[in-house]
Tab-separated table of C-alpha atoms and ligand atoms in Angstrom:
chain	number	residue	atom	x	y	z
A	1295	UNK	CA	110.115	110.865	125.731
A	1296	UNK	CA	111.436	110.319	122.247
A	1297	UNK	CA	109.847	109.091	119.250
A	1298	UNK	CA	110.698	105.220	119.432
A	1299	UNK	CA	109.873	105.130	123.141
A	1300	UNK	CA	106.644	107.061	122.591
A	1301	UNK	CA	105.243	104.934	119.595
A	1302	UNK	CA	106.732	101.710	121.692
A	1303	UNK	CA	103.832	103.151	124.519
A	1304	UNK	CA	101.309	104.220	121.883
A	1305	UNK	CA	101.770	100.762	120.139
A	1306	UNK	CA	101.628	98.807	123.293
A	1307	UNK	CA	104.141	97.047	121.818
A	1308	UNK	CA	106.546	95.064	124.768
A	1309	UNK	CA	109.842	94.969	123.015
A	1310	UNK	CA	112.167	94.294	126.468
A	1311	UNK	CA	115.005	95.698	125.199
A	1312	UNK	CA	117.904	94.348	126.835
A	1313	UNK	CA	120.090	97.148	127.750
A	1314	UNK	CA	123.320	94.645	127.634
A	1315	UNK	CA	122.304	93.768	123.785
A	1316	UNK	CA	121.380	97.108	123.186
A	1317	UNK	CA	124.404	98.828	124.059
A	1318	UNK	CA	127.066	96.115	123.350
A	1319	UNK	CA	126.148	94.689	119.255
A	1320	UNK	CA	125.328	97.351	117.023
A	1321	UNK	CA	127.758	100.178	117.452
A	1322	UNK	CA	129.504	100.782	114.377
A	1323	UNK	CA	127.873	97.937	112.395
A	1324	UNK	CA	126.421	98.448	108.918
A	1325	UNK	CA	123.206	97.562	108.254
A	1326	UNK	CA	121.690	98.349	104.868
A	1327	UNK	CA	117.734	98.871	104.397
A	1328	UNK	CA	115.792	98.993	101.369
A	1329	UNK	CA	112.744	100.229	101.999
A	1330	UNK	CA	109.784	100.317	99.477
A	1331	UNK	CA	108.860	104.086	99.062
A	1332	UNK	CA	106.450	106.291	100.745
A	1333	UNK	CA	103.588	105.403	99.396
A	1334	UNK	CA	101.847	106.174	102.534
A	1335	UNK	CA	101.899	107.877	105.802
A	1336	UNK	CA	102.369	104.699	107.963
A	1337	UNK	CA	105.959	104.223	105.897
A	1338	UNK	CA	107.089	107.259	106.286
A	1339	UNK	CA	106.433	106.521	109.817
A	1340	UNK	CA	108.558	103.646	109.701
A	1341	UNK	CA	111.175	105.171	107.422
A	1342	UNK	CA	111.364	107.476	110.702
A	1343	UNK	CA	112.022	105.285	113.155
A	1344	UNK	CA	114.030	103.247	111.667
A	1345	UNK	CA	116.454	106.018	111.349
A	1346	UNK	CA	115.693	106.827	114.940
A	1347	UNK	CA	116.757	103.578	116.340
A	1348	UNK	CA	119.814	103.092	114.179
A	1349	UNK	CA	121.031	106.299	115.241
A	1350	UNK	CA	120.154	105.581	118.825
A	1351	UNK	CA	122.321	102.327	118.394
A	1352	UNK	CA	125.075	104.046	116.760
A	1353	UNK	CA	124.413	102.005	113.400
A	1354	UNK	CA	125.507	103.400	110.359
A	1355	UNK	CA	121.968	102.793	108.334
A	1356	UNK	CA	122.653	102.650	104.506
A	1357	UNK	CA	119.043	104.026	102.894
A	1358	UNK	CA	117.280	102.808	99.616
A	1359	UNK	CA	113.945	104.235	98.274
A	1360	UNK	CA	113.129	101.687	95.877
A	1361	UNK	CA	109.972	103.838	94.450
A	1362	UNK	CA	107.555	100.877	94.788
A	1363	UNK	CA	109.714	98.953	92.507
A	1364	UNK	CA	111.029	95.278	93.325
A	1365	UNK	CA	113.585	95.770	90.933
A	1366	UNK	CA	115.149	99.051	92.400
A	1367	UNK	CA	114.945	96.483	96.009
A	1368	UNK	CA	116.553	93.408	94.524
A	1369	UNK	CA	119.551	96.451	93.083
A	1370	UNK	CA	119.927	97.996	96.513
A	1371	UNK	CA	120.507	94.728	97.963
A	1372	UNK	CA	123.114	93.384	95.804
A	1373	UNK	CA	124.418	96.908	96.107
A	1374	UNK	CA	124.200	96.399	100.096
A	1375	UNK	CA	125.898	92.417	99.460
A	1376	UNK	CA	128.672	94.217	97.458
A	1377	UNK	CA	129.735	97.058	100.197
A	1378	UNK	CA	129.934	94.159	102.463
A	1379	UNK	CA	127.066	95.212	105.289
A	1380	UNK	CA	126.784	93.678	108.449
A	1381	UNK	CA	123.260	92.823	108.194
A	1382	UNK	CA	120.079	93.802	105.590
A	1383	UNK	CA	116.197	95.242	106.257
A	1384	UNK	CA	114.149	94.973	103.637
A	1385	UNK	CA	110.501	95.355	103.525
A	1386	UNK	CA	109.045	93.841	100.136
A	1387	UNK	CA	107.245	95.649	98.038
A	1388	UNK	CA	105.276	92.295	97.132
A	1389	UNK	CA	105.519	88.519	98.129
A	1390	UNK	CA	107.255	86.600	95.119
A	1391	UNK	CA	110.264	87.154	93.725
A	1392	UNK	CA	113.358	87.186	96.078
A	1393	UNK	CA	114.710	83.573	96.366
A	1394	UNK	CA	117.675	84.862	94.215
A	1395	UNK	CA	118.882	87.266	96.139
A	1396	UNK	CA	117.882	86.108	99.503
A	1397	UNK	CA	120.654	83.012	98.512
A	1398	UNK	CA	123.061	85.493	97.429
A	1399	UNK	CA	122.979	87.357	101.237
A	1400	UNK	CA	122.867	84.013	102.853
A	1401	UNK	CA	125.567	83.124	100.276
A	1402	UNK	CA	127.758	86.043	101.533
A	1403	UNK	CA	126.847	85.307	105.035
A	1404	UNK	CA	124.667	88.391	105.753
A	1405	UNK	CA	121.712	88.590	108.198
A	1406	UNK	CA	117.966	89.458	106.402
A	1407	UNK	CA	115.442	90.542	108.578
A	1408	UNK	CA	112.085	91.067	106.828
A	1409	UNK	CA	110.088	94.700	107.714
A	1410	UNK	CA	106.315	94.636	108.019
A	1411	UNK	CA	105.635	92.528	104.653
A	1412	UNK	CA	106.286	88.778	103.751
A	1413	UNK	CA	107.975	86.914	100.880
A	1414	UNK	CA	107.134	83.587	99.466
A	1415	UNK	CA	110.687	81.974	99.755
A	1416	UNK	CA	112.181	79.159	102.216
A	1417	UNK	CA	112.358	80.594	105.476
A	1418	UNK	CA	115.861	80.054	106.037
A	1419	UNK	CA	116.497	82.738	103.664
A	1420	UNK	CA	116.167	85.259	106.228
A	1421	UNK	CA	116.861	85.637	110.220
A	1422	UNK	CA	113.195	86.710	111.032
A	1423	UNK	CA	110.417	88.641	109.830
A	1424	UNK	CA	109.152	91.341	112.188
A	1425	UNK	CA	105.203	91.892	111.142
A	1426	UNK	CA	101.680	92.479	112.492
A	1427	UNK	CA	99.354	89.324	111.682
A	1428	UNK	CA	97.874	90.228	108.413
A	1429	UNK	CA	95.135	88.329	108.067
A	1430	UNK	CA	94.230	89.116	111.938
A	1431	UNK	CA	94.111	92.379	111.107
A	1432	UNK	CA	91.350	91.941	108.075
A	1433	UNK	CA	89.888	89.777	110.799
A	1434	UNK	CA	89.653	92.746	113.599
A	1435	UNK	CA	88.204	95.369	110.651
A	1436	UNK	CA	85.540	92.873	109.571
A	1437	UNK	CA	84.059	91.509	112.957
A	1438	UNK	CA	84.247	95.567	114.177
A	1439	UNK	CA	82.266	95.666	110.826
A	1440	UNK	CA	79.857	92.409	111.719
A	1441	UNK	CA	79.450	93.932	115.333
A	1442	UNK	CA	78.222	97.497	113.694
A	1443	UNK	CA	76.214	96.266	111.186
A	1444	UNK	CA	73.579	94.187	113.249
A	1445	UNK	CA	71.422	92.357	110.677
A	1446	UNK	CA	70.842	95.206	108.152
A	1447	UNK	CA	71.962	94.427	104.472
A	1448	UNK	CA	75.505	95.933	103.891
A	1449	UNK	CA	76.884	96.444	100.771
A	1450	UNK	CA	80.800	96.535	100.656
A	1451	UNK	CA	83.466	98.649	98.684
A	1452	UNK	CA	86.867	97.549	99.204
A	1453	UNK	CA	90.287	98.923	98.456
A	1454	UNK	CA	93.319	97.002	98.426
A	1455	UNK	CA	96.971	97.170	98.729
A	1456	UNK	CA	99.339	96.824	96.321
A	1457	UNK	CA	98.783	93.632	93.899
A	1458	UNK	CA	101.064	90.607	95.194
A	1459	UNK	CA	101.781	92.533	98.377
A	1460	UNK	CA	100.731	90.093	101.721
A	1461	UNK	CA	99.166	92.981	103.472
A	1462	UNK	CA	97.027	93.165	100.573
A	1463	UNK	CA	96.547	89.526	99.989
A	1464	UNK	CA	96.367	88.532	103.890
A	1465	UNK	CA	93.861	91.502	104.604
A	1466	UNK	CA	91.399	90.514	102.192
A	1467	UNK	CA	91.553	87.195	103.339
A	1468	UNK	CA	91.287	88.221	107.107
A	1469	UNK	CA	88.030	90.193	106.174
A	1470	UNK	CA	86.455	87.741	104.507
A	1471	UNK	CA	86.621	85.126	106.884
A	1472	UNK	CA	84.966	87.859	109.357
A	1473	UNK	CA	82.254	88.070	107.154
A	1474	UNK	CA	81.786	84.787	105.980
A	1475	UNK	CA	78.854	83.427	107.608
A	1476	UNK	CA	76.946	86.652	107.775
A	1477	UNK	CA	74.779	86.611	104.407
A	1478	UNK	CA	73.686	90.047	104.744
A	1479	UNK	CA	77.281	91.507	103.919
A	1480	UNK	CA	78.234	91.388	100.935
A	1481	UNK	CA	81.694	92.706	98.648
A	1482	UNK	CA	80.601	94.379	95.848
A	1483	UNK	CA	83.624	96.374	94.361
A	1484	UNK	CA	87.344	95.467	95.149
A	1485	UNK	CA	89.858	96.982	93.467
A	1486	UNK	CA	93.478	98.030	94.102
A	1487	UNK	CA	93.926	101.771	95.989
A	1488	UNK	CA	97.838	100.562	95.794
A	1489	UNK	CA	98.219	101.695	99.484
A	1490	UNK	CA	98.068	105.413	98.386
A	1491	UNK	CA	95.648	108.485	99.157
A	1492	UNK	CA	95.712	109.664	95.120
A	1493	UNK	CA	94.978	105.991	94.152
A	1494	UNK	CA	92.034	105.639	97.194
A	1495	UNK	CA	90.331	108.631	95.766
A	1496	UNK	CA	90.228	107.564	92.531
A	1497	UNK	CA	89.362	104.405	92.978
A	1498	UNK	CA	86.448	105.254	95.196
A	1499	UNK	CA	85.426	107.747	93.052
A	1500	UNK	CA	84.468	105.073	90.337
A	1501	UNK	CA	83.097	102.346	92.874
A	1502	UNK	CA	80.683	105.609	93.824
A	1503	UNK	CA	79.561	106.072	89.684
A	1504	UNK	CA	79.063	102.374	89.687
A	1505	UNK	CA	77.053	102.087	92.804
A	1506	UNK	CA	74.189	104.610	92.399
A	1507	UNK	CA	76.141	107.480	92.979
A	1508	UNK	CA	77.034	105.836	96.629
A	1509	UNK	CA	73.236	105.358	97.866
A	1510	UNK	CA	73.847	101.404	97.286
A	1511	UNK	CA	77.270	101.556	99.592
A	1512	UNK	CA	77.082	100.256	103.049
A	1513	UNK	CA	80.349	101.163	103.929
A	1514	UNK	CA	84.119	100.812	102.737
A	1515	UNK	CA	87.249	98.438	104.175
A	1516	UNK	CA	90.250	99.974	103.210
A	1517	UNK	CA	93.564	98.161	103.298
A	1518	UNK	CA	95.027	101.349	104.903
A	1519	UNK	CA	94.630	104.432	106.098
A	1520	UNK	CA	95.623	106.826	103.584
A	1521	UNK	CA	93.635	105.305	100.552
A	1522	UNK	CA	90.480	105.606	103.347
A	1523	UNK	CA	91.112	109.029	103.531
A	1524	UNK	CA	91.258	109.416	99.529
A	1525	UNK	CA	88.173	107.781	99.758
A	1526	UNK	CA	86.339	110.075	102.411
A	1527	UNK	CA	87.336	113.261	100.051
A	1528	UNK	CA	85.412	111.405	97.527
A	1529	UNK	CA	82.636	110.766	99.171
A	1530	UNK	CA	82.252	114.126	101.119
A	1531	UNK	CA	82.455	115.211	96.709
A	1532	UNK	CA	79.916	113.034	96.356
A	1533	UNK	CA	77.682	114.852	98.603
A	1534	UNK	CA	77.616	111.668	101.351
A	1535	UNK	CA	78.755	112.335	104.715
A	1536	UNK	CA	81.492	109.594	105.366
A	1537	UNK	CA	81.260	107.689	108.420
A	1538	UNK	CA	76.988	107.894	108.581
A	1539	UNK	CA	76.198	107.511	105.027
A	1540	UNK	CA	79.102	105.201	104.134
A	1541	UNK	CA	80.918	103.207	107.434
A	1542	UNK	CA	84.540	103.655	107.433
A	1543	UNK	CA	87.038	100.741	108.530
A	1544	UNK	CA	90.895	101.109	107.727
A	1545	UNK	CA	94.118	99.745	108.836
A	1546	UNK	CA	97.724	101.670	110.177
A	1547	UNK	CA	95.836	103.834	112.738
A	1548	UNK	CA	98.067	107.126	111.556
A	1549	UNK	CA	97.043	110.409	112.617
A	1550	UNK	CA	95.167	111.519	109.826
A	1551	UNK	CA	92.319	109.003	110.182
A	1552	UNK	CA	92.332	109.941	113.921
A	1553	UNK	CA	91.323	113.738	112.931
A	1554	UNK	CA	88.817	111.934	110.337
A	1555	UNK	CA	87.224	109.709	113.504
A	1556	UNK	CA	87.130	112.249	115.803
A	1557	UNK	CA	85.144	114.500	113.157
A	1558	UNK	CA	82.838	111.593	112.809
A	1559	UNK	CA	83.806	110.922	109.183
A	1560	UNK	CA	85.764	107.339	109.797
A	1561	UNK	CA	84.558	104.973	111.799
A	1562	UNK	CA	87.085	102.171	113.314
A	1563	UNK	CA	91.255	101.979	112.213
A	1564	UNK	CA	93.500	98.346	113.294
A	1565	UNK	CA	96.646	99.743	114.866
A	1566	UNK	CA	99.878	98.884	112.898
A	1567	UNK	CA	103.071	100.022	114.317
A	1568	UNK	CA	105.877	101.722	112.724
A	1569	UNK	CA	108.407	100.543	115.006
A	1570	UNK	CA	109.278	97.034	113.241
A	1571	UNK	CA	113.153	98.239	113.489
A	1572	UNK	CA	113.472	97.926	117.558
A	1573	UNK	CA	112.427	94.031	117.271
A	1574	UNK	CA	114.123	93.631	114.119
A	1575	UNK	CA	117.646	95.297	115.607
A	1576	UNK	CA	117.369	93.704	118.560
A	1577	UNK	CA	117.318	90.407	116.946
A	1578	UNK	CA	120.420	91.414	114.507
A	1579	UNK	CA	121.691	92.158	118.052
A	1580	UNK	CA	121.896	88.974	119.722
A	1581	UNK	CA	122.603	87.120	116.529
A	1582	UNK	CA	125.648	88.939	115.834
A	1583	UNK	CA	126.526	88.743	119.758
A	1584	UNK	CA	126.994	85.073	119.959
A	1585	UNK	CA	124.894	83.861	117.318
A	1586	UNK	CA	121.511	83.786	119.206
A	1587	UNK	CA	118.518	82.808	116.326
A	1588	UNK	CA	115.650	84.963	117.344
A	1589	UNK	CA	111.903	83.634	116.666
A	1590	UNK	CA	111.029	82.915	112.720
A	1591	UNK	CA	108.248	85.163	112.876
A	1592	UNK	CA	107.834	87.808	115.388
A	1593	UNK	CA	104.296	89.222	115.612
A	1594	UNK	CA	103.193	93.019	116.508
A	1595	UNK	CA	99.853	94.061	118.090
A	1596	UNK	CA	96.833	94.635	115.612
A	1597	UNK	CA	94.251	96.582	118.072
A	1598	UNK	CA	91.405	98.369	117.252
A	1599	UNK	CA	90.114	102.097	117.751
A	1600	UNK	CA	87.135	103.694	117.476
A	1601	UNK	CA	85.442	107.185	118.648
A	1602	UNK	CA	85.307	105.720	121.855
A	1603	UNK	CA	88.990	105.731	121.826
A	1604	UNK	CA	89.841	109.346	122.065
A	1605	UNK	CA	90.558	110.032	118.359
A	1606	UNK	CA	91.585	113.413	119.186
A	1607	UNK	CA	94.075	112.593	122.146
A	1608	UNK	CA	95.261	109.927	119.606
A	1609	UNK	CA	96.054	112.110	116.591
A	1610	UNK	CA	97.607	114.717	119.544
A	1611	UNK	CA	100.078	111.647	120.712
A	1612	UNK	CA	100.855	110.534	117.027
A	1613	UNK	CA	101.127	114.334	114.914
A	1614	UNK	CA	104.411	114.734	115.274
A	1615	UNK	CA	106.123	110.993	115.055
A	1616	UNK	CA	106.510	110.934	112.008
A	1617	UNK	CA	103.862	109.927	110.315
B	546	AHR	O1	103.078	96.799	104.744
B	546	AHR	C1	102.385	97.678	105.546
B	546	AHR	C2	101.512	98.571	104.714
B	546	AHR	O2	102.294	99.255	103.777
B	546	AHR	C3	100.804	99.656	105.479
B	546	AHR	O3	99.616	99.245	106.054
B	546	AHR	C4	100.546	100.625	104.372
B	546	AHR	O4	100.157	101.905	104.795
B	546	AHR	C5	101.879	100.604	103.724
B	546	AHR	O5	101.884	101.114	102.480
């Protein structure tokens, strides 16, 4: 089993690929992606994949690393608008920003598709967004939290995405509504990790000075995986074992945080897949075939795993995909 069709599996995801589409649209086409860096190990997941499928498809992909920066994004894509592609990916670094250029694809008549982040612009700008639910994925990490916490007081750290990102801003808003209700958990520290495992550390190490040296922190809900497992190095510094003294909740479910569950250091991750290019090709597909307009927004599955979940089968399946 390859790659795609193996994270397709792990992800549950049900992307019905239809063989005629598939095989008949994107051979030969174009199709430019500007994707935001690799800040973490989920994106270099998807970086992976996407490269899989295209060459599975027999696109030509045309790469940009925008190092985290919207301007190197909005450059690629006029670059992309310029060679003449048949169709554009781009996954935003953060939400505002890209009315401009979205107009000046549409303007040239080329297909967006959004990759696993949203922008604040009309939605006819682009073809579809392929995307977990955000905020439903704060949602999942905070009840798992609600659920674990019983009626004990628990004192939050948090560490968010990148500032203006939607995973960041829907996240935190997805977690808080979990929590909202339930008096005896409380945020006391949020701060930006910027979706990286340097950034998580550091950040963590601070929110550990602040708070007692840690004895005050109930546990931590990282926006993703990687900054969590910045976090547990600081903590296991701190002289805390991660996962008992401090509860562990994440998002992206990639491998390492598997290895940190199954050694009891991490606690629960919300699955986010890295395959966003099969939808999102498979729409270009059909459009491009006889001008088929796919769903606006089309969703992928935010489940959650625990130690009950095999961490250690789970980091086996997932080692080598990419990630
Ligand atoms: O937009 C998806 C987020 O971006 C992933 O959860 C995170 O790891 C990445 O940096």
């Amino acid at each position: 089993m390859n790659i795609v069709k193996t994270l397709a599996v792990a992800a549950g995801l049900a992307t019905a690929l239809s063989s005629a589409v598939f095989a008949q649209s994107l051979e030969g086409k174009v199709i430019g992606f500007s994707q935001i860096g690799s800040e973490s190990g989920w994106r270099a997941a998807e970086t992976a994949v996407t490269r899989q499928e295209a060459e599975a498809r027999g696109v030509d992909l045309r790469f940009a690393d925008a190092q985290q920066k919207q301007e190197n994004q909005i450059k690629a894509i006029r670059g992309f608008i310029a060679q003449g592609v048949d169709g554009i990916l781009v996954a935003p670094v953060v939400a505002t920003g890209w009315e401009d250029v979205l107009t000046e694809a549409q303007e040239a008549e080329i297909p967006v598709v959004l990759l696993d982040r949203g922008v604040d612009a009309p939605e006819d700008l682009y073809l579809t967004s392929v995307a977990s639910d955000q905020v439903e994925e704060g949602r999942v990490a905070g009840e798992w939290l609600v659920d674990n916490v019983g009626d004990d007081e628990c004192r939050v750290v948090e560490l968010q995405g990148t500032v203006g990102s939607t995973p960041a801003i829907n996240r935190k808003a997805g977690f808080e509504e979990a929590i909202a209700g339930h008096d005896n958990i409380t945020i006391v520290r949020s701060q930006t990790g910027d979706f990286t495992r340097a950034k998580g550390k550091e950040v963590m190490e601070g929110f550990l000075k602040a708070e007692n040296g840690g004895a005050d922190i109930c546990a931590l809900y990282a926006h993703n995986d990687d900054m969590a497992v910045g976090a547990i190095q600081a903590i296991k510094d701190a002289g805390l074992q991660p996962g008992e003294d401090i509860k562990v909740v994440s998002i992206d479910a990639v491998p390492d945080i598997f290895s940190a569950i199954a050694a009891g250091e991490a606690n629960a991750t919300v699955e986010l897949t890295p395959n966003m290019a099969g939808p999102a090709f498979d729409a270009l597909a059909a459009y491009m075939a006889d001008g088929t307009e796919p769903e606006k927004f089309i969703i992928t599955e935010s489940k959650l795993y625990t130690a009950e979940d095999d961490p250690q089968g789970e980091y086996d399946r997932r080692k080598d995909l990419g990630y």
